[in-house]
Coordinates of C-alpha atoms in Angstrom, one line a residue:
Chain A
M1 CA 0.0 -0.1 0.1
S2 CA 1.4 3.3 -1.1
V3 CA 2.4 6.0 1.6
I4 CA -0.2 8.2 0.1
V5 CA -3.1 6.1 0.9
I6 CA -1.7 5.2 4.5
D7 CA -1.4 9.1 5.0
K8 CA -5.2 9.5 3.9
I9 CA -6.4 6.8 6.1
A10 CA -4.4 8.3 9.2
N11 CA -6.1 11.6 8.3
V12 CA -9.6 10.1 8.4
G13 CA -8.7 8.4 11.7
R14 CA -7.2 11.9 13.3
W15 CA -10.5 13.7 11.9
A16 CA -12.6 11.1 13.7
I17 CA -10.4 11.3 16.9
D18 CA -10.5 14.9 16.9
N19 CA -14.3 14.9 16.5
V20 CA -15.1 12.3 19.2
M21 CA -12.7 14.3 21.4
G22 CA -14.4 17.4 20.6
M23 CA -17.8 16.0 21.5
G24 CA -16.6 14.3 24.8
R25 CA -15.1 18.2 25.7
A26 CA -18.5 19.7 25.0
G27 CA -20.4 16.9 26.8
I28 CA -18.2 17.5 29.9
M29 CA -18.7 21.1 29.5
L30 CA -22.3 21.0 29.5
Y31 CA -22.5 18.3 32.4
S32 CA -20.2 20.7 34.4
A33 CA -22.2 23.7 33.6
I34 CA -25.5 21.9 34.5
V35 CA -24.7 19.9 37.4
R36 CA -22.6 22.5 39.5
L37 CA -24.8 23.6 42.5
P38 CA -25.9 26.9 42.1
R39 CA -25.2 29.6 44.4
F40 CA -28.6 31.2 45.0
K41 CA -27.7 35.0 45.6
K42 CA -24.6 35.3 43.2
G43 CA -26.2 33.0 40.8
T44 CA -29.4 34.7 40.2
A45 CA -27.6 37.9 40.1
L46 CA -25.4 36.5 37.2
L47 CA -28.5 35.0 35.4
V48 CA -30.2 38.1 35.6
K49 CA -27.5 40.2 33.9
Q50 CA -27.2 37.3 31.2
L51 CA -31.0 37.2 30.7
Y52 CA -30.8 41.0 29.9
V53 CA -27.7 40.4 27.5
V54 CA -28.9 37.4 25.8
G55 CA -32.6 37.9 25.7
V56 CA -33.6 41.4 26.1
Q57 CA -31.1 42.6 23.9
S58 CA -32.4 40.2 21.2
M59 CA -35.9 41.2 21.4
V60 CA -35.5 44.0 18.7
I61 CA -34.4 42.0 16.1
I62 CA -36.7 39.2 17.0
L63 CA -40.0 41.6 17.1
V64 CA -39.0 43.4 14.0
S65 CA -38.4 40.2 12.2
G66 CA -41.7 38.4 13.4
L67 CA -43.7 41.5 12.5
F68 CA -42.3 41.5 8.8
I69 CA -42.6 37.8 8.5
G70 CA -46.1 37.8 9.8
M71 CA -47.1 40.6 7.4
V72 CA -45.3 38.9 4.3
L73 CA -47.0 35.2 5.1
A74 CA -50.3 37.3 5.4
L75 CA -50.0 38.8 2.0
Q76 CA -48.7 35.8 0.4
G77 CA -51.3 33.7 1.9
Y78 CA -54.2 36.2 1.1
T79 CA -53.3 36.3 -2.4
I80 CA -53.7 32.4 -2.7
L81 CA -56.6 32.1 -0.5
V82 CA -58.7 34.8 -2.0
G83 CA -58.8 32.6 -5.4
Y84 CA -60.7 29.9 -3.5
G85 CA -62.7 32.2 -1.4
A86 CA -61.0 31.0 1.5
E87 CA -59.4 34.1 2.6
Q88 CA -61.3 33.9 6.1
S89 CA -58.6 31.1 6.7
L90 CA -56.0 33.5 6.7
G91 CA -55.7 33.9 10.7
P92 CA -55.2 30.1 11.2
M93 CA -52.9 29.7 8.4
V94 CA -50.4 32.3 9.6
A95 CA -50.9 31.2 13.2
L96 CA -50.2 27.6 12.5
S97 CA -47.2 28.5 10.2
L98 CA -45.7 30.5 12.8
L99 CA -46.3 28.3 15.8
R100 CA -45.5 24.9 14.4
E101 CA -42.4 26.0 12.3
L102 CA -41.4 29.7 11.4
G103 CA -41.6 30.8 15.1
P104 CA -39.2 28.3 16.7
V105 CA -37.0 28.1 13.6
V106 CA -36.5 31.5 12.5
T107 CA -36.1 32.6 16.1
A108 CA -33.6 30.2 16.8
L109 CA -31.6 31.3 13.5
L110 CA -31.8 34.8 14.2
F111 CA -30.6 34.1 18.0
A112 CA -27.7 31.9 16.7
G113 CA -26.7 35.0 14.7
R114 CA -27.3 37.8 17.2
A115 CA -26.6 36.0 20.6
G116 CA -24.9 32.9 19.9
S117 CA -22.1 34.7 17.8
A118 CA -21.8 37.2 20.8
L119 CA -21.4 34.7 23.3
T120 CA -18.8 32.9 21.4
A121 CA -16.8 36.1 20.8
E122 CA -17.4 37.2 24.3
I123 CA -15.9 34.1 25.8
G124 CA -13.1 33.9 23.2
L125 CA -12.2 37.2 24.0
M126 CA -12.2 36.4 27.8
K127 CA -9.9 33.2 27.0
S128 CA -7.7 35.3 24.9
T129 CA -7.0 38.0 27.4
E130 CA -6.4 35.3 30.2
Q131 CA -9.4 36.3 32.3
L132 CA -10.6 32.6 32.2
S133 CA -7.3 31.8 33.5
S134 CA -7.2 34.4 36.2
L135 CA -10.8 33.2 37.4
E136 CA -9.1 29.7 37.8
M137 CA -6.2 31.2 39.6
M138 CA -8.6 33.0 42.1
A139 CA -10.2 29.5 42.6
I140 CA -13.5 30.4 40.9
D141 CA -14.8 27.8 38.5
P142 CA -15.2 29.6 35.3
L143 CA -17.8 27.0 34.3
R144 CA -20.0 28.1 37.2
Q145 CA -19.3 31.8 36.9
I146 CA -19.4 32.2 33.1
I147 CA -20.7 29.3 31.4
A148 CA -23.7 28.0 33.7
P149 CA -25.4 31.6 33.8
R150 CA -25.1 32.1 30.0
F151 CA -26.3 28.4 29.3
W152 CA -29.3 29.0 31.4
A153 CA -30.3 32.3 30.2
G154 CA -30.1 31.0 26.6
V155 CA -32.4 28.0 27.4
I156 CA -34.8 30.7 29.2
S157 CA -34.7 33.4 26.7
L158 CA -35.2 31.5 23.4
P159 CA -38.5 29.9 24.1
L160 CA -39.9 33.4 25.4
L161 CA -38.4 35.1 22.2
A162 CA -40.2 32.3 19.9
L163 CA -43.7 33.1 21.7
M164 CA -43.1 36.7 21.1
F165 CA -42.0 36.4 17.4
S166 CA -45.2 34.1 16.8
T167 CA -47.4 36.7 18.5
I168 CA -46.2 39.9 17.1
G169 CA -46.3 37.7 13.6
I170 CA -49.9 37.4 14.0
Y171 CA -50.5 40.9 14.6
G172 CA -48.5 41.5 11.5
A173 CA -51.0 39.2 9.6
H174 CA -54.0 41.1 11.1
I175 CA -52.5 44.5 9.9
V176 CA -52.4 43.3 6.4
G177 CA -55.3 40.9 6.4
V178 CA -57.7 43.0 8.5
D179 CA -56.6 46.7 8.2
W180 CA -55.3 46.3 4.8
K181 CA -57.3 43.6 2.7
G182 CA -60.6 43.9 4.8
I183 CA -61.0 40.5 6.1
D184 CA -63.5 40.9 9.2
S185 CA -61.7 41.2 12.3
G186 CA -64.0 38.9 14.3
S187 CA -63.9 35.8 12.0
F188 CA -59.8 36.4 11.8
W189 CA -59.8 36.0 15.4
S190 CA -62.5 33.3 15.8
I191 CA -61.4 31.0 13.2
L192 CA -57.7 31.2 14.7
Q193 CA -58.8 30.6 18.1
A194 CA -60.7 27.6 16.9
S195 CA -57.8 26.2 14.7
V196 CA -54.9 26.5 17.2
E197 CA -54.6 23.9 19.8
W198 CA -52.8 24.3 23.3
R199 CA -51.1 20.6 23.1
S200 CA -50.1 20.2 19.4
D201 CA -49.2 23.7 18.4
I202 CA -48.1 25.8 21.6
V203 CA -46.4 23.2 23.7
N204 CA -44.8 21.7 20.4
C205 CA -43.6 25.3 19.9
L206 CA -42.0 25.5 23.2
I207 CA -40.6 22.1 23.0
K208 CA -38.9 22.9 19.6
S209 CA -37.6 26.1 21.1
V210 CA -36.1 24.5 24.3
V211 CA -34.3 22.2 22.1
F212 CA -33.0 24.7 19.8
A213 CA -32.0 26.8 22.9
V214 CA -30.0 24.1 24.4
V215 CA -28.2 23.3 20.9
V216 CA -27.6 26.9 20.0
T217 CA -26.3 27.9 23.6
W218 CA -24.3 24.7 24.0
I219 CA -22.4 25.3 20.5
A220 CA -22.0 28.9 21.2
L221 CA -20.3 28.4 24.7
Y222 CA -18.5 25.3 23.5
R223 CA -16.8 27.2 20.6
G224 CA -15.9 30.4 22.9
Y225 CA -14.5 28.3 25.6
H226 CA -12.3 26.1 23.3
V227 CA -11.3 28.8 20.9
I228 CA -7.6 29.1 19.8
P229 CA -6.9 32.4 21.6
N230 CA -5.9 34.6 18.6
P231 CA -8.0 36.9 16.1
E232 CA -8.3 34.3 13.5
G233 CA -9.2 31.6 15.9
I234 CA -12.0 33.9 17.5
S235 CA -13.2 34.5 14.0
K236 CA -13.3 31.1 12.9
A237 CA -15.1 30.0 16.2
T238 CA -17.8 32.7 15.6
T239 CA -18.5 31.5 12.2
Q240 CA -18.5 27.8 13.1
T241 CA -21.2 29.0 16.1
V242 CA -23.6 30.4 13.2
V243 CA -23.0 27.6 10.9
Q244 CA -23.2 24.7 13.1
S245 CA -26.3 25.9 14.9
S246 CA -27.9 26.7 12.0
L247 CA -27.6 23.5 10.3
A248 CA -28.5 21.8 13.6
I249 CA -31.7 24.0 14.0
L250 CA -32.8 22.8 10.4
A251 CA -31.9 19.2 10.8
L252 CA -33.6 19.0 14.3
D253 CA -36.5 20.9 13.2
F254 CA -37.0 18.2 10.4
L255 CA -36.6 15.5 12.9
M256 CA -39.0 16.9 15.5
T257 CA -41.6 17.8 13.0
T258 CA -41.5 14.4 11.8
M259 CA -42.1 13.1 15.4
M260 CA -44.7 15.5 16.0
F261 CA -46.7 15.9 13.0
G262 CA -45.6 12.8 11.0
Q263 CA -48.4 10.6 11.8
Chain B
M1 CA 21.8 26.5 46.9
T2 CA 22.0 27.8 50.3
Q3 CA 18.7 28.3 51.8
T4 CA 17.7 28.1 55.3
Q5 CA 14.0 28.8 54.7
K6 CA 11.7 25.9 54.1
P7 CA 10.8 26.1 50.3
L8 CA 7.1 27.1 49.6
I9 CA 7.3 25.5 46.2
E10 CA 9.4 22.6 45.3
I11 CA 9.7 21.4 41.6
R12 CA 11.0 18.0 41.2
N13 CA 12.4 16.4 38.1
L14 CA 9.8 18.1 35.9
G15 CA 9.1 17.2 32.4
F16 CA 6.6 18.8 30.1
S17 CA 6.2 18.6 26.1
R18 CA 3.6 20.3 23.9
G19 CA 3.1 17.6 21.2
Q20 CA 6.4 16.6 19.8
R21 CA 8.2 19.9 21.3
V22 CA 9.9 19.2 24.6
I23 CA 9.6 22.3 26.9
Y24 CA 11.2 20.9 30.1
N25 CA 13.4 18.2 30.7
D26 CA 14.3 17.1 34.4
V27 CA 13.7 20.7 35.8
S28 CA 14.2 20.9 39.8
L29 CA 14.2 24.0 41.6
S30 CA 12.7 25.4 45.0
I31 CA 11.1 28.8 46.0
P32 CA 11.8 29.8 49.5
K33 CA 9.3 31.2 51.6
G34 CA 9.1 35.2 52.0
K35 CA 11.9 35.6 49.3
V36 CA 11.7 37.2 45.6
T37 CA 12.8 34.4 43.4
A38 CA 13.2 35.2 39.7
I39 CA 12.9 32.9 37.0
M40 CA 14.9 34.4 33.8
G41 CA 15.4 33.1 30.3
P42 CA 15.2 34.1 26.5
S43 CA 11.6 34.6 25.1
G44 CA 9.9 31.2 24.1
I45 CA 11.4 28.9 26.6
G46 CA 8.1 28.3 28.3
K47 CA 8.5 30.6 31.4
T48 CA 4.8 31.3 31.6
T49 CA 4.4 27.7 31.1
L50 CA 6.3 27.1 34.3
L51 CA 3.9 29.3 36.2
K52 CA 1.0 27.4 34.8
L53 CA 2.6 24.4 35.8
M54 CA 3.0 25.8 39.3
G55 CA -0.7 26.9 39.4
G56 CA -2.0 23.5 38.4
Q57 CA -3.4 25.0 35.2
L58 CA -1.2 22.5 33.2
T59 CA -0.3 18.9 34.1
P60 CA 3.3 17.9 33.8
D61 CA 4.4 14.7 31.7
S62 CA 6.7 13.7 34.6
G63 CA 8.1 14.9 37.8
Q64 CA 6.1 16.8 40.8
V65 CA 5.2 20.3 41.9
L66 CA 4.8 20.6 45.7
F67 CA 3.1 23.5 47.2
D68 CA 4.0 23.5 50.9
G69 CA 4.5 19.7 50.7
L70 CA 1.1 19.1 48.6
D71 CA 1.4 17.7 45.2
I72 CA -0.6 20.0 43.2
H73 CA -1.1 17.8 40.4
R74 CA -2.5 14.9 42.5
C75 CA -5.0 17.1 44.6
S76 CA -8.7 17.0 43.9
R77 CA -10.3 20.0 42.4
S78 CA -11.4 21.3 45.8
E79 CA -8.0 20.9 47.1
L80 CA -6.5 22.6 44.2
F81 CA -8.8 25.3 44.9
S82 CA -7.9 25.8 48.5
I83 CA -4.3 25.9 47.6
R84 CA -4.9 28.4 44.7
K85 CA -6.7 30.7 47.6
R86 CA -3.3 30.8 49.0
M87 CA -1.5 32.1 45.8
S88 CA -2.2 34.3 43.0
M89 CA -1.0 35.3 39.6
L90 CA -0.3 38.7 38.0
F91 CA -0.9 37.9 34.4
Q92 CA 1.1 39.3 31.6
S93 CA -1.9 41.1 30.3
G94 CA -3.1 42.2 33.4
A95 CA -6.4 39.9 32.8
L96 CA -8.5 42.5 34.6
F97 CA -12.5 41.7 33.9
T98 CA -13.4 44.3 31.3
D99 CA -17.0 44.3 32.4
M100 CA -16.2 45.6 35.7
N101 CA -14.6 48.9 36.9
V102 CA -11.1 48.8 39.0
F103 CA -12.9 48.6 42.2
D104 CA -15.1 45.7 41.7
N105 CA -12.1 43.8 39.8
V106 CA -10.0 44.2 43.0
A107 CA -13.1 43.3 45.1
F108 CA -14.1 40.4 43.2
A109 CA -12.0 37.6 44.9
L110 CA -12.8 39.3 48.3
R111 CA -16.6 39.1 47.5
E112 CA -16.4 35.5 46.2
H113 CA -14.1 34.0 49.2
S114 CA -13.8 36.3 52.1
G115 CA -17.5 36.5 53.4
L116 CA -16.7 39.7 54.8
S117 CA -19.6 42.5 54.8
E118 CA -19.5 45.1 51.8
S119 CA -18.4 48.0 53.9
I120 CA -15.1 46.0 55.1
I121 CA -14.4 45.0 51.5
E122 CA -14.5 48.7 50.5
R123 CA -11.9 49.8 53.1
I124 CA -9.5 46.7 52.0
V125 CA -10.1 47.5 48.3
L126 CA -9.2 51.1 49.0
M127 CA -6.1 50.1 50.9
K128 CA -4.7 47.9 48.1
L129 CA -5.5 50.7 45.6
E130 CA -3.5 53.0 47.7
A131 CA -0.8 50.6 47.9
V132 CA -0.5 50.5 44.1
G133 CA -1.2 54.3 43.7
L134 CA -4.6 53.9 41.8
R135 CA -7.4 54.9 44.4
G136 CA -8.0 57.6 42.1
V137 CA -9.2 55.5 39.4
A138 CA -11.1 53.0 41.3
K139 CA -14.3 53.9 39.5
Q140 CA -12.8 53.8 35.7
M141 CA -13.3 50.6 33.6
P142 CA -9.8 48.8 32.9
T143 CA -10.0 49.8 29.1
E144 CA -9.6 53.5 30.3
L145 CA -6.1 53.0 31.8
S146 CA -2.8 52.7 30.4
G147 CA -0.9 49.4 30.4
G148 CA 1.2 50.1 33.3
M149 CA -1.9 51.3 35.2
Q150 CA -3.8 47.9 34.2
R151 CA -0.7 46.1 35.5
R152 CA -0.7 47.9 38.7
A153 CA -4.5 47.4 39.1
A154 CA -4.1 43.8 38.4
L155 CA -1.3 43.8 41.2
A156 CA -3.7 45.3 43.7
R157 CA -6.2 42.3 42.6
A158 CA -3.5 39.7 43.1
I159 CA -2.7 41.0 46.8
A160 CA -6.3 41.4 47.6
L161 CA -6.9 38.0 49.7
E162 CA -3.3 38.4 50.8
P163 CA -1.9 35.3 49.4
E164 CA 1.2 33.6 50.7
M165 CA 2.6 33.6 47.1
V166 CA 2.2 35.9 44.2
M167 CA 3.6 34.8 40.8
Y168 CA 4.6 37.6 38.2
D169 CA 4.5 36.8 34.4
E170 CA 6.6 39.1 32.6
P171 CA 5.6 42.2 34.7
F172 CA 7.9 44.8 33.1
A173 CA 7.1 43.6 29.6
G174 CA 6.2 46.6 27.4
Q175 CA 6.2 49.1 30.2
D176 CA 7.7 52.7 29.9
P177 CA 10.6 53.4 32.3
I178 CA 8.5 55.2 34.8
S179 CA 5.9 52.4 35.2
M180 CA 8.7 49.9 35.0
G181 CA 10.3 51.7 38.0
V182 CA 7.0 51.9 39.8
L183 CA 6.5 48.2 39.3
V184 CA 10.1 47.1 40.4
K185 CA 9.7 49.2 43.6
L186 CA 6.2 47.9 44.2
I187 CA 7.1 44.1 43.7
R188 CA 10.1 44.6 46.3
E189 CA 8.2 46.6 48.7
L190 CA 5.0 44.3 48.9
S191 CA 7.2 41.3 49.2
D192 CA 8.9 42.9 52.2
A193 CA 5.7 44.3 53.9
L194 CA 3.5 41.6 53.3
N195 CA 6.2 38.9 53.7
L196 CA 5.1 37.5 50.2
T197 CA 6.9 34.7 48.5
S198 CA 7.1 36.1 45.0
V199 CA 8.1 34.5 41.8
V200 CA 9.1 36.7 38.9
V201 CA 9.3 35.6 35.7
S202 CA 11.0 38.0 33.1
H203 CA 13.8 38.3 30.8
D204 CA 14.4 42.0 31.6
V205 CA 17.7 41.3 33.3
Q206 CA 18.7 44.3 35.2
E207 CA 15.3 45.1 36.7
V208 CA 14.8 41.5 37.9
L209 CA 18.5 41.2 39.2
S210 CA 17.9 44.5 41.3
I211 CA 14.9 43.1 43.2
A212 CA 15.6 39.2 43.1
D213 CA 16.9 37.6 46.3
Y214 CA 17.7 34.3 44.2
V215 CA 17.7 33.9 40.3
Y216 CA 17.3 30.7 38.1
V217 CA 18.1 31.0 34.5
M218 CA 16.6 28.8 32.1
A219 CA 17.7 27.6 28.6
D220 CA 17.7 24.5 26.8
K221 CA 14.7 23.0 28.6
T222 CA 16.4 23.1 31.7
I223 CA 18.1 25.3 34.2
I224 CA 21.4 26.6 33.2
A225 CA 22.6 28.7 36.1
H226 CA 21.1 29.8 39.8
G227 CA 22.3 31.6 42.7
T228 CA 22.0 35.3 44.0
P229 CA 22.1 38.1 41.5
E230 CA 25.6 39.1 42.5
A231 CA 27.0 35.4 42.0
L232 CA 25.3 35.2 38.7
R233 CA 26.7 38.8 37.6
H234 CA 30.2 37.1 38.0
A235 CA 29.3 33.5 36.9
D236 CA 31.7 32.3 34.2
I237 CA 29.0 30.5 32.1
A238 CA 29.1 31.4 28.6
Q239 CA 25.3 31.1 28.1
L240 CA 24.5 33.2 31.0
K241 CA 27.1 35.8 30.3
Q242 CA 25.3 36.2 26.6
F243 CA 22.0 36.5 28.3
I244 CA 22.8 38.8 31.2
E245 CA 25.0 41.2 28.6
G246 CA 22.3 40.9 26.0
A247 CA 25.2 39.9 23.2
P248 CA 23.6 38.9 19.9
D249 CA 26.4 36.2 19.4
G250 CA 27.2 33.4 21.5
P251 CA 26.0 29.9 22.5
V252 CA 22.6 30.7 22.0
P253 CA 22.3 31.3 18.2
F254 CA 20.7 34.4 16.7
H255 CA 19.3 32.1 13.9
Y256 CA 16.6 29.6 14.4
P257 CA 17.8 26.4 12.9
A258 CA 16.8 26.1 9.2
A259 CA 17.9 24.5 5.9
D260 CA 21.0 25.6 4.0
Y261 CA 20.4 29.4 3.3
Q262 CA 22.3 29.2 -0.4
E263 CA 20.3 26.2 -1.2
E264 CA 16.9 27.7 -0.4
L265 CA 17.8 30.9 -2.3
L266 CA 18.5 29.1 -5.2
H267 CA 15.9 26.5 -5.3
G268 CA 13.0 28.4 -3.1
L269 CA 11.6 27.3 0.1
K270 CA 11.0 23.5 0.7

C-alpha cells in the first residue's frame, strides 16, 4: 500500500478522533455547567444580567423580524386563499405556520446569529485575554461563573422570544389581512382561536424552542470556551457557531416535525 | 543553593512537552518562603508555562510540583482550589475583567471568598488601590487605563486576599521606564511588607537582578544557572554571560535552525 493511501487513512482517523474528543469535551462542559450546585444569591444576579444581555437585547431583531414575516405570510397567503374564496382562513394559516415552524426555527436562527455569535466572541476574548485563567487562579470555577449563567439564560430566553415572534407575527398578519385587505376582524380571531390547539401547536412550539435553545447555546459556549486564543481563532469560532447552529436547527426541526406531525 | 528557609514551592524532576516539542526536561528548583525568586530566560522557552504548571493549570508529563508539601497535580479539584486561595498570579496582560470597574475587579475575589461585609471589603479594596497608587481610578473601567496602570490594578487584585505567594508573569514587558520603575519598587516593597513569597518570571535582566533574592536562569529546556544576583553577575558560564549582557552572538544562536541558506535562495523554500 502506498504511503499516500496510508496518509489518507491516517488523516481520516485523526479527523474522527478529533471530532470524538471535541464531542467529549463539549459533553463534559455541558454536564459541568448544568450539575454544578447553583449559588442562589450570586447565581441569580449573574443569571439576571445574562438574561438581559442574551434575551432582552435580542428582542428588537426578533420582534421586527416577526412583524415583517407575519405581514409577508399574510400577504402571500391572502393572494392564494382569495382565489378559492377562503380568505377567512388567513388567521389560522399564519398562526399555525408561525407556531409550528417559523416561530421556533426563525427565532433560533436569528438567536444564533445575534446572541450565539456574541457569546462565542465574548468568551473567546475572555480566554485570549487570560480572564478565564485568572478566574481559575482565583479559585473560581469559570464553568460556574461564566458558562452556567449564559447557558441557562439562553435556555430561558429563546422559548420566550419564539412566543413573542409568533405573537407579533400574528399581529402583522392582522394588519395586512384585516386593516389592509378588509377581512372581518371577528372571523380572523375566532377561526384562528378555533384552529390553534394548546397541546399540538403551542406546547410543540415550546418544545422545539427549548431543544434549539440548548443546542445553540451549547455550541456557542463550547466554541468560545475552546477557541484558539488569537484573532483568527475567534473569527473562525464565531463563524462555526453560526453555521453549525443553523444546520443543527434545521436538521433537528425536520426530526422533531416528523415526530410531532408525521403521523 | 544555600537556603535555610523551608521552600514554599518545590519542583522535582519536571518534564513537560507540547506535542512533539519538549519544553522542560528534568527541571528541579525550589522557591523559598518570603523571598523574591526570579526565573529568567530567553523568550519562548516556556517561562509562563512554568507558572501555569505551578498553579496547576497545566499538568506535567513527569515529575512533581509541591506547594507547601502538597503535590498540586495529585490534588482533587477542591483541594487545588484551596491551594489557589493561598496563591495568586499577575498575568502578563493584567487579565482584568473588562465588564467591571477597577474597584469591582479588586473586590471580586474578596466578595467570592472572604465572606466579609461590603463596608469592610470597600476599605480593604481602597487600601490595596492606595498601595499601588490607583485609588483615584477606582471607578474607571480597565479599558480607560494605560497598560502600566492596568498592570498595577491587576497587582492590587492579586494581593487583595493577601496570598502567601504571588507569581508575576513578565511584569515589566512593554512598560515605559517610569511604570517599570514603579512596578519594580512595588514588587519589592509588597514582598517585604506582606512577607510574600514572590516568583518573578521575566527576561528584563537588570530589573530582575535589582529586586530578586535568588535567580534561576533557564535555557535549553532546563536550568543552566542559579544563585544570588551578585553570584550570577560574576559566574563564568558563556550562555549566562550572553543572556545577562544581551550579546547577539554566543552559545544561543541568533538564527533558528533552518535548511541551507544558499540552497533555499537558489531553489526556493521547501
